[in-house]
Amino acid sequence: MLETIQGELVYIWYYFDVQLRQIFMYWVLGMLIGSLVSVFAKEKIHKMFASMQGTGIGTVGILLASALGILSPLCMYGTIPIAASFYRQGMREDWLAAFMMSSVLLNPQLLMYSTALGTTALLIRLLSCYICGVVAGMLVGFRSVEKPFFHFDGFSPGESHDTDPNPFLRFLKNLGRNIKATGVYFLIGILLSALFQRYVPSEQFAGLFGAHRGFGVLLAATIGVPLYACGGGTIPLLQEWLMSGMSLGSAAAFMITGPATKITNLGALKIVLGLKHFAFYIAFVMVFSLVTGLLINLIL
């Protein structure tokens, strides 16, 4: 019995080590780029968004807002106070919706992580998240109801942690916070990937997510809701799933519903949106992820 357990641990460690070697540099680069953007470019990105106000570009601003949301390095709890300050300054709600939606789905750090999935999956993630932000902004802009879509009462810009006068020390401190916030989830993701490689036959997995592509997209969109905890932690799993037969459409659906329904994000969104608009948000995310996944499978 003991020898069997030891043997299994050796196998799991082997898969863990292989996966760690394959993806570790992507995680390190993601940490570095995320911290660089957060320390040296975050304010410029948000000033660019604020400068759009009063330009008269109308709904075209949705396209720019969605792109700036992806560039913003903040998590949802950092994005909402920023959006609240823009809202109080009179920023259009459709622009805010596009900015917040794309910011929830993607950021420079997660984009760098996703390069480990290959060029095609990376482009799919980038384009689908950008389009999701654009569509969300358009839907909010097309509303005929005059009542506010967002409720930012009680939200104010949080205190910045990047205050050290020495730029290099600011960067190191931000990098340390990023490693602390994502390191455990990253290792858990690699462990889950190792367990998957050891105990889940690739043929069965391909049957769920590859051969039956319509069902695979629906399943991926559904499991993205409870499984997603941290972007970096899901990259090892996605990498292994794609190698085992997961379709790109299913992966796209997972990459949309996962961050959009991340439990730590939903609590803040429920407050900002209210019950009715929160239900609309969940329905929109699920429908968009399913349609996107099915279209990608149809095209590719």
Short mmCIF file of C-alpha atoms in Angstrom, two decimals:
data_model
loop_
_atom_site.label_atom_id
_atom_site.label_comp_id
_atom_site.label_asym_id
_atom_site.label_seq_id
_atom_site.Cartn_x
_atom_site.Cartn_y
_atom_site.Cartn_z
CA MET A 1 0.00 0.00 0.00
CA LEU A 2 2.77 2.43 0.99
CA GLU A 3 4.77 1.58 -2.12
CA THR A 4 1.69 2.23 -4.27
CA ILE A 5 1.18 5.67 -2.70
CA GLN A 6 4.87 6.51 -3.12
CA GLY A 7 4.72 5.41 -6.74
CA GLU A 8 1.70 7.61 -7.41
CA LEU A 9 3.41 10.58 -5.76
CA VAL A 10 6.43 10.07 -8.01
CA TYR A 11 4.19 10.12 -11.09
CA ILE A 12 2.34 13.23 -9.89
CA TRP A 13 5.63 14.99 -9.12
CA TYR A 14 6.90 14.12 -12.59
CA TYR A 15 3.86 15.65 -14.27
CA PHE A 16 4.00 18.64 -11.90
CA ASP A 17 7.67 19.25 -12.68
CA VAL A 18 7.15 18.99 -16.45
CA GLN A 19 4.22 21.41 -16.35
CA LEU A 20 6.07 23.84 -14.08
CA ARG A 21 9.06 23.93 -16.43
CA GLN A 22 6.79 24.58 -19.42
CA ILE A 23 4.82 27.47 -17.94
CA PHE A 24 6.95 29.04 -15.20
CA MET A 25 8.59 31.65 -17.45
CA TYR A 26 5.19 32.80 -18.74
CA TRP A 27 4.09 33.36 -15.15
CA VAL A 28 7.28 35.28 -14.33
CA LEU A 29 6.93 37.47 -17.43
CA GLY A 30 3.28 38.07 -16.57
CA MET A 31 4.27 39.21 -13.08
CA LEU A 32 6.94 41.54 -14.44
CA ILE A 33 4.76 43.09 -17.14
CA GLY A 34 1.77 43.41 -14.83
CA SER A 35 3.84 45.25 -12.22
CA LEU A 36 5.49 47.49 -14.82
CA VAL A 37 2.10 48.53 -16.21
CA SER A 38 0.62 48.98 -12.74
CA VAL A 39 3.47 51.16 -11.46
CA PHE A 40 4.40 53.16 -14.55
CA ALA A 41 1.40 53.14 -16.93
CA LYS A 42 -1.78 52.74 -14.87
CA GLU A 43 -2.34 56.47 -14.28
CA LYS A 44 -1.69 57.27 -17.94
CA ILE A 45 -4.25 54.66 -19.06
CA HIS A 46 -6.90 56.04 -16.72
CA LYS A 47 -6.11 59.63 -17.77
CA MET A 48 -6.55 58.59 -21.40
CA PHE A 49 -9.98 57.21 -20.52
CA ALA A 50 -10.92 60.37 -18.61
CA SER A 51 -9.71 62.56 -21.49
CA MET A 52 -12.30 60.95 -23.80
CA GLN A 53 -15.03 62.81 -21.94
CA GLY A 54 -16.27 65.83 -23.84
CA THR A 55 -14.66 64.78 -27.13
CA GLY A 56 -18.01 64.19 -28.83
CA ILE A 57 -17.01 60.81 -30.26
CA GLY A 58 -20.28 59.21 -29.12
CA THR A 59 -20.63 55.46 -29.40
CA VAL A 60 -17.19 55.23 -31.04
CA GLY A 61 -15.88 55.75 -27.51
CA ILE A 62 -17.10 52.24 -26.68
CA LEU A 63 -14.39 50.81 -28.92
CA LEU A 64 -11.68 52.83 -27.17
CA ALA A 65 -13.11 52.17 -23.70
CA SER A 66 -13.04 48.40 -24.20
CA ALA A 67 -9.41 48.54 -25.34
CA LEU A 68 -8.42 50.70 -22.35
CA GLY A 69 -10.20 48.27 -20.03
CA ILE A 70 -7.94 45.46 -21.25
CA LEU A 71 -4.87 47.64 -20.74
CA SER A 72 -5.88 48.52 -17.18
CA PRO A 73 -4.01 46.31 -14.68
CA LEU A 74 -6.58 46.65 -11.88
CA CYS A 75 -8.73 43.83 -10.53
CA MET A 76 -12.50 44.33 -10.25
CA TYR A 77 -12.27 45.79 -6.74
CA GLY A 78 -9.77 48.30 -8.10
CA THR A 79 -11.72 49.01 -11.28
CA ILE A 80 -15.06 49.82 -9.62
CA PRO A 81 -13.79 52.77 -7.52
CA ILE A 82 -12.05 54.17 -10.60
CA ALA A 83 -15.24 53.75 -12.63
CA ALA A 84 -17.20 55.39 -9.81
CA SER A 85 -14.99 58.47 -9.97
CA PHE A 86 -15.43 58.66 -13.75
CA TYR A 87 -19.19 58.27 -13.32
CA ARG A 88 -19.34 61.19 -10.90
CA GLN A 89 -17.47 63.27 -13.46
CA GLY A 90 -20.24 62.59 -15.99
CA MET A 91 -18.70 59.73 -17.96
CA ARG A 92 -21.15 57.96 -20.29
CA GLU A 93 -22.56 54.70 -18.96
CA ASP A 94 -22.01 52.80 -22.20
CA TRP A 95 -18.30 53.71 -22.08
CA LEU A 96 -18.11 52.64 -18.45
CA ALA A 97 -19.83 49.33 -19.25
CA ALA A 98 -17.33 48.56 -22.02
CA PHE A 99 -14.38 49.56 -19.84
CA MET A 100 -15.52 47.50 -16.85
CA MET A 101 -16.54 44.42 -18.86
CA SER A 102 -13.25 44.06 -20.71
CA SER A 103 -11.32 44.92 -17.54
CA VAL A 104 -13.05 42.05 -15.73
CA LEU A 105 -12.12 39.59 -18.47
CA LEU A 106 -8.53 40.52 -19.25
CA ASN A 107 -5.52 42.57 -18.18
CA PRO A 108 -1.88 42.84 -19.34
CA GLN A 109 -0.74 40.26 -16.78
CA LEU A 110 -3.32 37.63 -17.77
CA LEU A 111 -2.67 38.37 -21.44
CA MET A 112 1.00 37.53 -20.91
CA TYR A 113 0.06 34.32 -19.06
CA SER A 114 -2.13 33.31 -21.99
CA THR A 115 0.79 33.25 -24.43
CA ALA A 116 1.52 29.82 -22.93
CA LEU A 117 -1.66 28.58 -24.66
CA GLY A 118 -0.30 29.32 -28.14
CA THR A 119 -0.80 32.16 -30.61
CA THR A 120 -4.26 31.10 -31.79
CA ALA A 121 -5.73 30.74 -28.29
CA LEU A 122 -4.08 34.02 -27.26
CA LEU A 123 -5.65 35.92 -30.17
CA ILE A 124 -9.03 34.29 -29.51
CA ARG A 125 -8.88 35.38 -25.89
CA LEU A 126 -7.87 38.93 -26.75
CA LEU A 127 -10.47 39.43 -29.48
CA SER A 128 -13.35 37.73 -27.65
CA CYS A 129 -12.74 39.76 -24.48
CA TYR A 130 -12.49 42.98 -26.46
CA ILE A 131 -15.69 42.25 -28.41
CA CYS A 132 -17.48 41.26 -25.20
CA GLY A 133 -16.66 44.68 -23.76
CA VAL A 134 -17.85 46.42 -26.94
CA VAL A 135 -21.14 44.47 -27.02
CA ALA A 136 -21.76 45.15 -23.31
CA GLY A 137 -21.23 48.87 -23.89
CA MET A 138 -23.57 48.90 -26.89
CA LEU A 139 -26.32 47.08 -25.00
CA VAL A 140 -26.15 49.58 -22.15
CA GLY A 141 -26.09 52.47 -24.65
CA PHE A 142 -29.14 51.19 -26.53
CA ARG A 143 -31.34 51.14 -23.44
CA SER A 144 -34.45 53.29 -23.68
CA VAL A 145 -34.86 53.53 -19.90
CA GLU A 146 -33.63 56.76 -18.37
CA LYS A 147 -32.82 55.28 -14.96
CA PRO A 148 -29.10 54.85 -14.13
CA PHE A 149 -27.64 51.48 -15.01
CA PHE A 150 -24.92 51.66 -12.32
CA HIS A 151 -25.15 52.49 -8.62
CA PHE A 152 -21.75 53.60 -7.37
CA ASP A 153 -22.93 54.95 -4.01
CA GLY A 154 -20.31 54.32 -1.35
CA PHE A 155 -17.49 53.58 -3.76
CA SER A 156 -14.55 55.94 -3.79
CA PRO A 157 -11.02 55.55 -5.18
CA GLY A 158 -8.96 53.38 -2.87
CA GLU A 159 -5.61 54.29 -1.49
CA SER A 160 -2.76 53.49 -3.85
CA HIS A 161 -0.08 51.13 -2.56
CA ASP A 162 2.45 52.32 -5.13
CA THR A 163 3.63 55.36 -3.18
CA ASP A 164 7.32 54.75 -2.58
CA PRO A 165 9.32 57.72 -3.96
CA ASN A 166 11.91 55.35 -5.43
CA PRO A 167 10.51 53.96 -8.75
CA PHE A 168 12.53 50.75 -8.51
CA LEU A 169 11.30 50.06 -4.96
CA ARG A 170 7.72 50.82 -6.07
CA PHE A 171 8.10 48.21 -8.78
CA LEU A 172 9.60 45.60 -6.42
CA LYS A 173 6.85 46.11 -3.84
CA ASN A 174 4.15 45.80 -6.50
CA LEU A 175 5.83 42.68 -7.87
CA GLY A 176 5.90 41.18 -4.38
CA ARG A 177 2.18 41.82 -3.91
CA ASN A 178 1.43 40.22 -7.28
CA ILE A 179 3.48 37.12 -6.46
CA LYS A 180 1.76 36.82 -3.08
CA ALA A 181 -1.69 37.22 -4.64
CA THR A 182 -1.23 34.74 -7.51
CA GLY A 183 1.60 32.37 -6.54
CA VAL A 184 -0.50 29.89 -4.54
CA TYR A 185 -3.21 29.72 -7.21
CA PHE A 186 -0.56 29.22 -9.89
CA LEU A 187 0.90 26.23 -8.04
CA ILE A 188 -2.57 24.81 -7.36
CA GLY A 189 -3.32 25.08 -11.07
CA ILE A 190 -0.18 23.14 -11.92
CA LEU A 191 -1.03 20.49 -9.31
CA LEU A 192 -4.55 20.11 -10.72
CA SER A 193 -3.05 19.81 -14.19
CA ALA A 194 -0.67 17.08 -12.96
CA LEU A 195 -3.56 15.19 -11.35
CA PHE A 196 -5.54 15.55 -14.56
CA GLN A 197 -2.67 14.15 -16.65
CA ARG A 198 -2.29 11.21 -14.31
CA TYR A 199 -5.90 10.20 -13.71
CA VAL A 200 -8.10 11.49 -16.58
CA PRO A 201 -7.81 9.56 -19.87
CA SER A 202 -7.34 12.01 -22.74
CA GLU A 203 -9.75 10.02 -24.93
CA GLN A 204 -12.64 10.53 -22.50
CA PHE A 205 -11.82 14.20 -22.12
CA ALA A 206 -11.69 14.70 -25.89
CA GLY A 207 -15.09 13.06 -26.11
CA LEU A 208 -16.57 15.68 -23.79
CA PHE A 209 -14.83 18.84 -25.01
CA GLY A 210 -13.67 17.91 -28.49
CA ALA A 211 -15.84 15.47 -30.39
CA HIS A 212 -19.22 16.83 -29.17
CA ARG A 213 -18.32 20.45 -29.70
CA GLY A 214 -21.71 22.00 -28.97
CA PHE A 215 -21.98 20.17 -25.67
CA GLY A 216 -18.31 20.88 -24.99
CA VAL A 217 -18.85 24.64 -25.26
CA LEU A 218 -21.86 24.46 -22.94
CA LEU A 219 -19.92 22.35 -20.44
CA ALA A 220 -16.88 24.64 -20.55
CA ALA A 221 -19.03 27.74 -20.05
CA THR A 222 -20.71 26.06 -17.09
CA ILE A 223 -17.60 24.79 -15.30
CA GLY A 224 -15.98 28.19 -15.75
CA VAL A 225 -18.41 29.55 -13.15
CA PRO A 226 -17.33 27.52 -10.08
CA LEU A 227 -13.80 26.51 -11.13
CA TYR A 228 -12.23 29.88 -11.92
CA ALA A 229 -10.35 31.35 -8.96
CA CYS A 230 -7.32 33.07 -10.48
CA GLY A 231 -6.30 33.71 -14.08
CA GLY A 232 -2.78 32.41 -13.63
CA GLY A 233 -4.05 29.28 -11.91
CA THR A 234 -6.26 28.26 -14.84
CA ILE A 235 -3.58 28.58 -17.52
CA PRO A 236 -1.92 25.21 -16.69
CA LEU A 237 -5.32 23.53 -16.78
CA LEU A 238 -6.29 25.13 -20.08
CA GLN A 239 -2.93 24.23 -21.58
CA GLU A 240 -3.38 20.57 -20.66
CA TRP A 241 -7.05 20.53 -21.70
CA LEU A 242 -6.23 21.92 -25.14
CA MET A 243 -3.51 19.31 -25.58
CA SER A 244 -5.99 16.61 -24.55
CA GLY A 245 -8.57 17.53 -27.15
CA MET A 246 -10.52 20.52 -25.86
CA SER A 247 -11.81 22.61 -28.77
CA LEU A 248 -10.79 26.26 -29.04
CA GLY A 249 -14.45 27.23 -28.83
CA SER A 250 -14.80 25.46 -25.50
CA ALA A 251 -11.62 27.12 -24.25
CA ALA A 252 -12.96 30.53 -25.32
CA ALA A 253 -16.23 29.93 -23.46
CA PHE A 254 -14.29 28.99 -20.32
CA MET A 255 -12.03 32.04 -20.63
CA ILE A 256 -15.08 34.33 -20.72
CA THR A 257 -17.36 32.85 -18.06
CA GLY A 258 -14.49 32.13 -15.67
CA PRO A 259 -13.26 35.66 -14.92
CA ALA A 260 -16.70 37.19 -15.54
CA THR A 261 -18.30 35.05 -12.81
CA LYS A 262 -15.34 34.86 -10.47
CA ILE A 263 -16.86 34.78 -6.99
CA THR A 264 -14.83 37.72 -5.69
CA ASN A 265 -16.01 39.83 -8.64
CA LEU A 266 -19.68 38.95 -8.34
CA GLY A 267 -20.04 40.41 -4.85
CA ALA A 268 -18.89 43.85 -6.00
CA LEU A 269 -20.90 43.70 -9.23
CA LYS A 270 -24.08 42.80 -7.35
CA ILE A 271 -23.76 46.03 -5.35
CA VAL A 272 -22.97 48.19 -8.36
CA LEU A 273 -25.60 46.75 -10.70
CA GLY A 274 -28.51 45.91 -8.42
CA LEU A 275 -30.46 42.66 -8.63
CA LYS A 276 -32.17 43.22 -12.00
CA HIS A 277 -29.09 44.39 -13.87
CA PHE A 278 -26.96 41.76 -12.12
CA ALA A 279 -29.24 39.02 -13.49
CA PHE A 280 -28.95 40.65 -16.92
CA TYR A 281 -25.15 40.62 -16.56
CA ILE A 282 -25.04 36.88 -15.76
CA ALA A 283 -27.38 36.06 -18.66
CA PHE A 284 -25.33 38.21 -21.04
CA VAL A 285 -22.06 36.55 -20.04
CA MET A 286 -23.45 33.03 -20.47
CA VAL A 287 -25.10 33.76 -23.82
CA PHE A 288 -22.07 35.62 -25.19
CA SER A 289 -19.68 32.84 -24.12
CA LEU A 290 -21.85 30.15 -25.72
CA VAL A 291 -22.31 32.03 -28.99
CA THR A 292 -18.59 32.89 -29.12
CA GLY A 293 -17.54 29.30 -28.47
CA LEU A 294 -19.93 27.89 -31.09
CA LEU A 295 -18.82 30.44 -33.70
CA ILE A 296 -15.13 29.72 -33.08
CA ASN A 297 -15.71 25.99 -33.45
CA LEU A 298 -17.69 26.61 -36.64
CA ILE A 299 -14.98 28.82 -38.13
CA LEU A 300 -11.96 26.78 -37.04
#
